[in-house]
Short mmCIF file of C-alpha atoms and ligand atoms in Angstrom, two decimals:
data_model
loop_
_atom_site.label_atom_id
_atom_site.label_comp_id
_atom_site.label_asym_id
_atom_site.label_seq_id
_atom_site.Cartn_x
_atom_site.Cartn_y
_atom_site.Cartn_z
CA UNK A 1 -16.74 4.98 -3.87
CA UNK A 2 -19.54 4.56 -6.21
CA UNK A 3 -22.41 6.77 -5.13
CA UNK A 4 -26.07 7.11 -5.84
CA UNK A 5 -27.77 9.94 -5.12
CA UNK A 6 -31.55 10.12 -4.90
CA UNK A 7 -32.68 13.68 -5.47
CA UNK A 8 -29.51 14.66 -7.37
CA UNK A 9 -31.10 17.74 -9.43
CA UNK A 10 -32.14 19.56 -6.05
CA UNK A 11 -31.30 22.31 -3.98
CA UNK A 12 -28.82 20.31 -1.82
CA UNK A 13 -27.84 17.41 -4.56
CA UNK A 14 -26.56 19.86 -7.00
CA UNK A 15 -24.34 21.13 -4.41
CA UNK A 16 -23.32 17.73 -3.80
CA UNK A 17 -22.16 16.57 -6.75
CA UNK A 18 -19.47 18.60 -7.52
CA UNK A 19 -18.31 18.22 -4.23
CA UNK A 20 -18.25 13.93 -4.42
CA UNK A 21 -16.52 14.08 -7.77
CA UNK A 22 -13.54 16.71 -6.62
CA UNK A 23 -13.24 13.58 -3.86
CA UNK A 24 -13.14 11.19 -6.74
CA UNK A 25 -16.04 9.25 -6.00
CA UNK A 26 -18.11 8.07 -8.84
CA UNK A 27 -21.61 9.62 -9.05
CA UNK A 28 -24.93 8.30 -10.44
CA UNK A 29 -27.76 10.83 -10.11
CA UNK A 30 -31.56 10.22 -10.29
CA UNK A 31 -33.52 12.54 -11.82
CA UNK A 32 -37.15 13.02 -12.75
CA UNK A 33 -37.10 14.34 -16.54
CA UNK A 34 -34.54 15.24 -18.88
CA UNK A 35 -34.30 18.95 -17.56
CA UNK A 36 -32.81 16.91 -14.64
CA UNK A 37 -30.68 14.69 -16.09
CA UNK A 38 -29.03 17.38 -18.07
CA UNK A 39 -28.18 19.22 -15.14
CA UNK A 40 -26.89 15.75 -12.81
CA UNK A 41 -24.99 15.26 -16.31
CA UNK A 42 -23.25 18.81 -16.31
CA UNK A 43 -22.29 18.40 -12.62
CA UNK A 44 -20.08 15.26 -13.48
CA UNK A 45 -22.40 12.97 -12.26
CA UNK A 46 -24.08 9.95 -14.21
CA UNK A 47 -28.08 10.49 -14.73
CA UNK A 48 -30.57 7.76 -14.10
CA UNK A 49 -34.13 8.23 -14.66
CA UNK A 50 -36.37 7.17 -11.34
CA UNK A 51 -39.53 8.01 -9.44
CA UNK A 52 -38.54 7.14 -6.02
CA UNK A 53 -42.02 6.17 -5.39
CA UNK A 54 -42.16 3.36 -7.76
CA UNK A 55 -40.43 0.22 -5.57
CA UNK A 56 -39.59 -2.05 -8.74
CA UNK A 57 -37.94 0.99 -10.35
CA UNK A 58 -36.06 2.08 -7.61
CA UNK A 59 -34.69 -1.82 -6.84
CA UNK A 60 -34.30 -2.25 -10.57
CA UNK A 61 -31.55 1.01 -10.58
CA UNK A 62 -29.99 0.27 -7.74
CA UNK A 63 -29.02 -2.93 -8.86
CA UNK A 64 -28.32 -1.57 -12.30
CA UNK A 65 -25.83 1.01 -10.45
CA UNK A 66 -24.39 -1.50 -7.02
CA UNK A 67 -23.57 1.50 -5.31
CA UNK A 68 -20.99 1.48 -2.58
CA UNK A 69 -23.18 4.07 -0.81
CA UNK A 70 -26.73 5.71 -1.03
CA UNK A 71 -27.61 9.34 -0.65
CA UNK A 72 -31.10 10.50 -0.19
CA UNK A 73 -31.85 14.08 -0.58
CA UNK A 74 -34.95 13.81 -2.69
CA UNK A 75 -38.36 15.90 -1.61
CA UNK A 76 -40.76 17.23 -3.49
CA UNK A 77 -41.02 20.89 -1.93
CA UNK A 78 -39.82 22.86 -5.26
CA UNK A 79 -43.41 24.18 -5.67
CA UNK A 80 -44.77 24.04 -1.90
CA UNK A 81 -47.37 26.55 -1.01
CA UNK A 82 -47.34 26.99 3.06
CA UNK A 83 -50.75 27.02 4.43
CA UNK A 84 -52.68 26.60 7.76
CA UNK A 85 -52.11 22.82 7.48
CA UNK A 86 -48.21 22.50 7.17
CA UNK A 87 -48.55 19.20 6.32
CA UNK A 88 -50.54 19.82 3.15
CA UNK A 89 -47.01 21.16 1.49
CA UNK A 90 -45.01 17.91 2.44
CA UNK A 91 -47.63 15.08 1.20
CA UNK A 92 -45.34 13.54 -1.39
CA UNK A 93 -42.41 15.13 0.48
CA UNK A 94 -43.78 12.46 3.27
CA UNK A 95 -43.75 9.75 0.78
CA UNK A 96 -40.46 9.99 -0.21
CA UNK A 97 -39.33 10.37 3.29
CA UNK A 98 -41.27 6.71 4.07
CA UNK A 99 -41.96 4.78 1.16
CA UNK A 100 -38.70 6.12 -0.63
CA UNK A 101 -36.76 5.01 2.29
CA UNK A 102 -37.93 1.75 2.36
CA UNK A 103 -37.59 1.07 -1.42
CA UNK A 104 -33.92 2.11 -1.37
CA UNK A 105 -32.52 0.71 1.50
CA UNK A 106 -34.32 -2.64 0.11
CA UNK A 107 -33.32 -2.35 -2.59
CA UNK A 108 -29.43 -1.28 -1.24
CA UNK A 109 -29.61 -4.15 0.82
CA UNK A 110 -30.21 -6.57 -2.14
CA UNK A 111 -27.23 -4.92 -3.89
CA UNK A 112 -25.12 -5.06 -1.02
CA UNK A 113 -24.97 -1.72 -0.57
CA UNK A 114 -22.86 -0.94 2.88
CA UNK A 115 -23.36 3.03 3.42
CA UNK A 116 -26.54 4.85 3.68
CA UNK A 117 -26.74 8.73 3.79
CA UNK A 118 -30.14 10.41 4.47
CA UNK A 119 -31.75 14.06 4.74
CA UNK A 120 -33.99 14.61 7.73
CA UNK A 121 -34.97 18.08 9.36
CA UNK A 122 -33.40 19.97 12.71
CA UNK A 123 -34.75 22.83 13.53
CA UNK A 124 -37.85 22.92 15.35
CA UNK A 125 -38.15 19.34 16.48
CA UNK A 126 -36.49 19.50 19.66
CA UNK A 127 -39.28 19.20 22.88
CA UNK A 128 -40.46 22.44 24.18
CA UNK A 129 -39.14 22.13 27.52
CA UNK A 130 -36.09 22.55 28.78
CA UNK A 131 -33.08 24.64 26.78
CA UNK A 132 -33.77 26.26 23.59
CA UNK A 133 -30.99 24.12 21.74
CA UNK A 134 -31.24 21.14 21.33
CA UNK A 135 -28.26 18.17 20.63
CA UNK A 136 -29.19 14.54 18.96
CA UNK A 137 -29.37 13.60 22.47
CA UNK A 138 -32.59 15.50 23.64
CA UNK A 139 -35.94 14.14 23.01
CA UNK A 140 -37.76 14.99 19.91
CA UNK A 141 -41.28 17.11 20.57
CA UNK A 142 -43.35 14.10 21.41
CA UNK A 143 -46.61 15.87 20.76
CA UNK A 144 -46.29 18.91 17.54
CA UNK A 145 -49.17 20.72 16.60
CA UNK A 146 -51.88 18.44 14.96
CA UNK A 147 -51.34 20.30 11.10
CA UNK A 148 -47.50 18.87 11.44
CA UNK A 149 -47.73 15.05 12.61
CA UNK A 150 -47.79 13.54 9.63
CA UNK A 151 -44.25 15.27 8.71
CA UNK A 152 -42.96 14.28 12.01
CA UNK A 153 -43.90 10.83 11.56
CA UNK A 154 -42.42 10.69 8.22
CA UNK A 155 -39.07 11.89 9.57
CA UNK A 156 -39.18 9.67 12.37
CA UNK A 157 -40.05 6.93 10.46
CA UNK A 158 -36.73 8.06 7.72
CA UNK A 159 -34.69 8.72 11.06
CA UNK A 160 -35.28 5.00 12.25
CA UNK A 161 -34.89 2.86 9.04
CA UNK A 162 -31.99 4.62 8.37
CA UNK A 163 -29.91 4.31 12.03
CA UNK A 164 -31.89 0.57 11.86
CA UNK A 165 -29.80 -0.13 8.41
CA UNK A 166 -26.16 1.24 10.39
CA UNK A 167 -26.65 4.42 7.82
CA UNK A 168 -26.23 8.37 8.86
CA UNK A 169 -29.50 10.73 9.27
CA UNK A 170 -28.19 14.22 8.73
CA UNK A 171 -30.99 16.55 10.42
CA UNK A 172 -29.89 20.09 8.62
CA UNK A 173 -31.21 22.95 9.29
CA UNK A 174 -32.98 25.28 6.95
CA UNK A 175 -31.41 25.94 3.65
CA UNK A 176 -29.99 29.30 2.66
CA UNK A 177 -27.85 30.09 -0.29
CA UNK A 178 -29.43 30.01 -3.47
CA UNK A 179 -32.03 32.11 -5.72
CA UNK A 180 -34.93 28.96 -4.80
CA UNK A 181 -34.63 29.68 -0.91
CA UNK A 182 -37.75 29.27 0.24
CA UNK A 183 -38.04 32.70 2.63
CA UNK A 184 -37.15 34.92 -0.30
CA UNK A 185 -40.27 35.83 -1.34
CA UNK A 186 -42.62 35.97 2.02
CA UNK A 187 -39.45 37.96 3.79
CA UNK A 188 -39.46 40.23 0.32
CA UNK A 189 -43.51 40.80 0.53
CA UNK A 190 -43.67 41.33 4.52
CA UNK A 191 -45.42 37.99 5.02
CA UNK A 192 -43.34 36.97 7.45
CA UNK A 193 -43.70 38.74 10.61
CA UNK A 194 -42.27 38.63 14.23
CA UNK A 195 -44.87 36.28 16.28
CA UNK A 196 -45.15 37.02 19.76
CA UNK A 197 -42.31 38.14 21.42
CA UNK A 198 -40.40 36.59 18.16
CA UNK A 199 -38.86 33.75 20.83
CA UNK A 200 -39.06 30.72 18.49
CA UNK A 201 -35.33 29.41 17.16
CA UNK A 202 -34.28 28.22 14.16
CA UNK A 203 -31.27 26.75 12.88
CA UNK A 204 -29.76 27.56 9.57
CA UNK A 205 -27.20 26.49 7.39
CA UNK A 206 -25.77 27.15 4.12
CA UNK A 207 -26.30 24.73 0.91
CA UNK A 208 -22.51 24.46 0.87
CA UNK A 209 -22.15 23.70 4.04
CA UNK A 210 -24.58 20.77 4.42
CA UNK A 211 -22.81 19.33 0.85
CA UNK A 212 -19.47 19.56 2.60
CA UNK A 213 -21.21 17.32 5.74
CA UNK A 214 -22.98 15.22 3.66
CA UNK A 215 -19.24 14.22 1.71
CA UNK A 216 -18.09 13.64 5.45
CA UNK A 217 -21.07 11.16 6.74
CA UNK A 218 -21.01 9.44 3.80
CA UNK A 219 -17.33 8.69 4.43
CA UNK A 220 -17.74 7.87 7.92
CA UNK A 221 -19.27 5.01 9.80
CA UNK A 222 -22.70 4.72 10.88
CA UNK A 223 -24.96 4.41 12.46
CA UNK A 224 -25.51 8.15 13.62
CA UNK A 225 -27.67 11.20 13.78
CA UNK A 226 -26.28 14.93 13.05
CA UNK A 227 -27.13 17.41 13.31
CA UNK A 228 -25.85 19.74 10.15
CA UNK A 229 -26.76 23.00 11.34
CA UNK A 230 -24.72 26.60 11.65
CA UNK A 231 -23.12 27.80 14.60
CA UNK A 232 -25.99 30.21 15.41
CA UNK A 233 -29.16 29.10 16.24
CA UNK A 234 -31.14 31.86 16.91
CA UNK A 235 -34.78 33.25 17.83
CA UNK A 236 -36.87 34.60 14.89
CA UNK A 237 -36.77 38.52 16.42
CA UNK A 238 -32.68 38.43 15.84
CA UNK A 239 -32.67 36.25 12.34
CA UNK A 240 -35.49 38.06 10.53
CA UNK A 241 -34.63 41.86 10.57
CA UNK A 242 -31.11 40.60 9.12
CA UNK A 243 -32.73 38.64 6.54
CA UNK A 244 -35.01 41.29 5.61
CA UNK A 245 -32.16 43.88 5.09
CA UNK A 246 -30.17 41.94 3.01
CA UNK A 247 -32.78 41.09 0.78
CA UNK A 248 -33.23 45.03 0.89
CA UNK A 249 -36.83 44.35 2.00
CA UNK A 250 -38.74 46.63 4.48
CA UNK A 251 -38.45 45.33 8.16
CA UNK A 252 -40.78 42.96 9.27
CA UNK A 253 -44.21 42.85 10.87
CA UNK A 254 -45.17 42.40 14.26
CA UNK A 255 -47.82 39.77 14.95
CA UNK A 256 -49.62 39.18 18.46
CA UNK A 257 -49.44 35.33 19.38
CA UNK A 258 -53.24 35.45 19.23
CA UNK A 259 -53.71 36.94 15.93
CA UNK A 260 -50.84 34.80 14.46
CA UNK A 261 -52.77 31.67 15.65
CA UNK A 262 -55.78 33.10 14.31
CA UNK A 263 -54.69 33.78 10.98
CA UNK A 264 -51.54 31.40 10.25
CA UNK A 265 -52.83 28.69 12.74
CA UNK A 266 -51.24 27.31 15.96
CA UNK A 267 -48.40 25.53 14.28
CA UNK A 268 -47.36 28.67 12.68
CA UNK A 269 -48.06 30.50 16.34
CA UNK A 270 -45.38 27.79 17.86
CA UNK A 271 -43.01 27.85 15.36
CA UNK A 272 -42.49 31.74 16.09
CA UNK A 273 -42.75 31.39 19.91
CA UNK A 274 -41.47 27.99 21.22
CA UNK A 275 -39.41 26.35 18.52
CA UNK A 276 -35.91 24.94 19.62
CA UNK A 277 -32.85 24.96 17.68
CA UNK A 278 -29.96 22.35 17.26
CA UNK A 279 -26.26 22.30 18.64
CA UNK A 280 -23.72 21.05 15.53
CA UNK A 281 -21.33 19.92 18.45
CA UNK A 282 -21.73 16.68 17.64
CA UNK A 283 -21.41 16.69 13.64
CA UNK A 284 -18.02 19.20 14.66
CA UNK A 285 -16.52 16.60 16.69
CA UNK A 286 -16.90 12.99 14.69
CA UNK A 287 -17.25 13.98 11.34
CA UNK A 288 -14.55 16.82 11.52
CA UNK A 289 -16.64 19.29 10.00
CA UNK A 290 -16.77 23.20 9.95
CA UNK A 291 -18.98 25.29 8.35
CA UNK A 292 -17.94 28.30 6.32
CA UNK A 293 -20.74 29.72 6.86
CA UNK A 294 -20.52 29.84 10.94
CA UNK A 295 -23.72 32.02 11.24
CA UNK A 296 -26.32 33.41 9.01
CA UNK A 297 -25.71 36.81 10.33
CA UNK A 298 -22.80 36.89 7.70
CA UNK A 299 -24.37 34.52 5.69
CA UNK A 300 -27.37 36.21 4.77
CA UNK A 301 -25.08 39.84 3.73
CA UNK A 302 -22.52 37.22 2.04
CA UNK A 303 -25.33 35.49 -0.13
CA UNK A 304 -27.96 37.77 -0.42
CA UNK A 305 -26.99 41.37 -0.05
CA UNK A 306 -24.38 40.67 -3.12
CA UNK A 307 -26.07 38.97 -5.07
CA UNK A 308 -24.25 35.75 -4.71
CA UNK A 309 -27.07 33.13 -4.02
CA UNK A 310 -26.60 30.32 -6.07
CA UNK A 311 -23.45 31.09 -6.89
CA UNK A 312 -20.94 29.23 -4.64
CA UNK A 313 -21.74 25.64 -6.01
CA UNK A 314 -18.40 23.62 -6.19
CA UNK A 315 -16.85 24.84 -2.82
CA UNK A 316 -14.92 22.18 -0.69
CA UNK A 317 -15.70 19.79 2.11
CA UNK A 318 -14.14 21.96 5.07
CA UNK A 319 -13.95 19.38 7.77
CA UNK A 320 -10.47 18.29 9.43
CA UNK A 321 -10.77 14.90 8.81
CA UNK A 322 -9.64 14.39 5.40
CA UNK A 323 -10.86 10.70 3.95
CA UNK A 324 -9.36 9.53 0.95
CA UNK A 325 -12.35 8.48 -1.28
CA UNK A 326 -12.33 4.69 -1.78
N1 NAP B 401 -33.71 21.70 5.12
C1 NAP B 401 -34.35 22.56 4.35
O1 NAP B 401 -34.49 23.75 4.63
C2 NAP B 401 -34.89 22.09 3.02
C3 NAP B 401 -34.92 20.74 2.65
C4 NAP B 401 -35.38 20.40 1.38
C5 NAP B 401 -35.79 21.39 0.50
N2 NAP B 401 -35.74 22.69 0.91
C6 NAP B 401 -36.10 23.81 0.03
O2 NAP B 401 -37.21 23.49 -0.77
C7 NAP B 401 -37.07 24.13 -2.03
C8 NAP B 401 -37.19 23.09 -3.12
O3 NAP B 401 -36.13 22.12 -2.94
P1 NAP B 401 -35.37 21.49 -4.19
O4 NAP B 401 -34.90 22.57 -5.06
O5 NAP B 401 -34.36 20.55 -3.69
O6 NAP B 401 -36.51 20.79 -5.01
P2 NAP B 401 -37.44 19.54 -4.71
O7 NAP B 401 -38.59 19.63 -5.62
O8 NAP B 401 -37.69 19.41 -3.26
O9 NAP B 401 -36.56 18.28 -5.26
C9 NAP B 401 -35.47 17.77 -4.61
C10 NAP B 401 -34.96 16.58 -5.36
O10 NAP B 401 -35.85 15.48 -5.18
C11 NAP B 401 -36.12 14.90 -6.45
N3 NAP B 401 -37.42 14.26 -6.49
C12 NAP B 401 -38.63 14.83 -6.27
N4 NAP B 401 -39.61 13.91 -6.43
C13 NAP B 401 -38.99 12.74 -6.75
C14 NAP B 401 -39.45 11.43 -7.05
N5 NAP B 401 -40.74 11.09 -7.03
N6 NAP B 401 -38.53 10.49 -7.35
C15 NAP B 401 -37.21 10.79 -7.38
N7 NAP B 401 -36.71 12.00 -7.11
C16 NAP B 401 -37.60 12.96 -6.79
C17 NAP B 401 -36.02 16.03 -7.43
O11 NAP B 401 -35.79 15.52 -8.72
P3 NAP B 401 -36.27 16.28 -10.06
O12 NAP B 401 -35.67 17.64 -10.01
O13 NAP B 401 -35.75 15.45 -11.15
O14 NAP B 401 -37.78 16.28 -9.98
C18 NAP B 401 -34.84 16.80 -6.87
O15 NAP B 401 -33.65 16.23 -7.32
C19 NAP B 401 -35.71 24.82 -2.04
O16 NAP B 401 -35.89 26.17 -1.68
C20 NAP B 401 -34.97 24.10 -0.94
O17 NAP B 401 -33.95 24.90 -0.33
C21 NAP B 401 -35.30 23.06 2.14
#
């Protein structure tokens, strides 16, 4: 299959990569400057220069490239810094999520594009009611703290073009696996405490891992939602201590719900109390896929406590199904 990836030079795409070309498919890779292309060019892939946010670009590479398929993994979260308002960090992130949809399936549609492949988010959308994991099934939070709508919108918005078009919205959880991870550095510097009685779940899952899912969807019909998440979802009291020791960082601090909301702000004070994580039943069962990375309580000592982060790109899809690449 001929395959272009939006967002090729990121944290997920250049885990990607390698894995689409040990399939065989052919890759073209955007990318934003030449620091980018270099690397989408060293992966095996074919680099095309394109601001997702600029519609007659994106239509004019798409139909430069008439891809079989579409991936889109771009965001612009490299250098996010988290505040009150978690929305501030994911403005263009947003934009890409909406306006980047729309201009590639457009423009995928116009090339007669048939497959469509797109990142969304898992944990922590799931209502706050009911079970504490969620499947694809179970309503989304209809009503998230006020400093996150605008990121739930955007992924709703993604989440229906996408299914609309008959493509696949992976929902992964949150990335681990590499030196960029975004929890290094508040986990290293205690600025990440336990909230509450530390209740609020999260699902994880390795970079690998969501490559090796992404190389399934994208070989399997749509349209669908998946899940891509580890088998361990798990409340913030049981993930963070294990994080924190195999980054060799001191244990974390306990935060009272009131001060948390106080300080970090109610979305932060939810997040650590009342967020639900994901089941990956679903993406197990139709796409055939199986994480090696089952749960981040391995994961974390695997990647972090030996150094390893950012060191496993290349590994293999690990799902049943095997699908010749076309
Ligand atoms: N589920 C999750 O937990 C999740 C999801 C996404 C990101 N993250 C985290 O966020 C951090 C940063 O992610 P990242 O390394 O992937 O970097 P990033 O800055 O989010 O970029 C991701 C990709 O999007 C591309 N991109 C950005 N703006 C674009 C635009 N206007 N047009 C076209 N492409 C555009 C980038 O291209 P260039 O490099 O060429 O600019 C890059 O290939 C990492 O720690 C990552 O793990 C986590």
């Amino acid at each position: 299959m001929r395959v272009f990836v939006a967002g090729a030079s990121g944290a997920i795409g250049t885990r990607l990569i390698p894995q689409l070309v040990e399939r065989s498919h052919e890759v073209i890779g955007t990318a934003t400057s030449p620091a980018s292309a270099d690397r989408v060019r060293q992966l095996g892939a074919k680099p095309v220069k394109l601001d997702l946010l600029d519609p007659r670009a994106v239509r004019k590479s798409v139909l430069g490239a008439a891809p079989d398929a579409i991936v889109h993994e771009a965001t612009a979260l490299a250098n996010a810094k988290f505040t009150r308002n978690l929305d501030k960090p994911f403005v263009v992130t947003n934009r890409l999520r909406t306006e980047g949809t729309d201009a590639l399936i457009a423009a995928g549609r116009e090339a007669g594009t048939s497959r469509f492949v797109a990142q969304s988010f898992a944990s922590y959308r799931g209502i706050r009611e009911g079970g504490m994991v969620k499947t694809e099934d179970d309503p989304l939070d209809p009503n998230p703290p006020a400093t996150m709508r605008e990121s739930w919108a955007a992924m709703n918005h993604l989440e229906k073009a996408v299914t609309d078009f008959g493509g696949i919205v992976l929902r992964y959880g949150v990335f681990y696996g590499d030196e960029s991870d975004g929890l290094i550095k508040p986990v290293r510097k205690r600025q990440f405490p336990i909230i509450g009685d530390g209740g609020g779940m999260l699902s994880w899952i390795h970079l690998d891992d969501a490559a090796a899912a992404t190389v399934l969807a994208l070989e399997h019909e749509g349209p669908a939602i998946y899940n891509i998440v580890d088998d361990e979802p798990a409340p913030v009291r049981e993930w963070l201590p294990v994080l924190a020791e195999s980054l060799g960082a001191k244990p974390p601090r306990h935060f009272p719900r009131w001060l948390a909301r106080l300080v970090a702000g109610e979305a932060a004070a939810m997040l650590g109390t009342e967020a639900r994580g994901a089941s990956n039943a679903k993406a197990k069962r139709e796409l055939g896929w199986e994480p090696r990375h089952p749960s981040w309580r391995q994961g974390f000592r695997a990647v972090y406590a030996t150094g390893r982060a950012g060191k496993t790109r290349g590994s293999q899809p690990t799902g049943r199904t095997v699908h010749s690449a076309t």
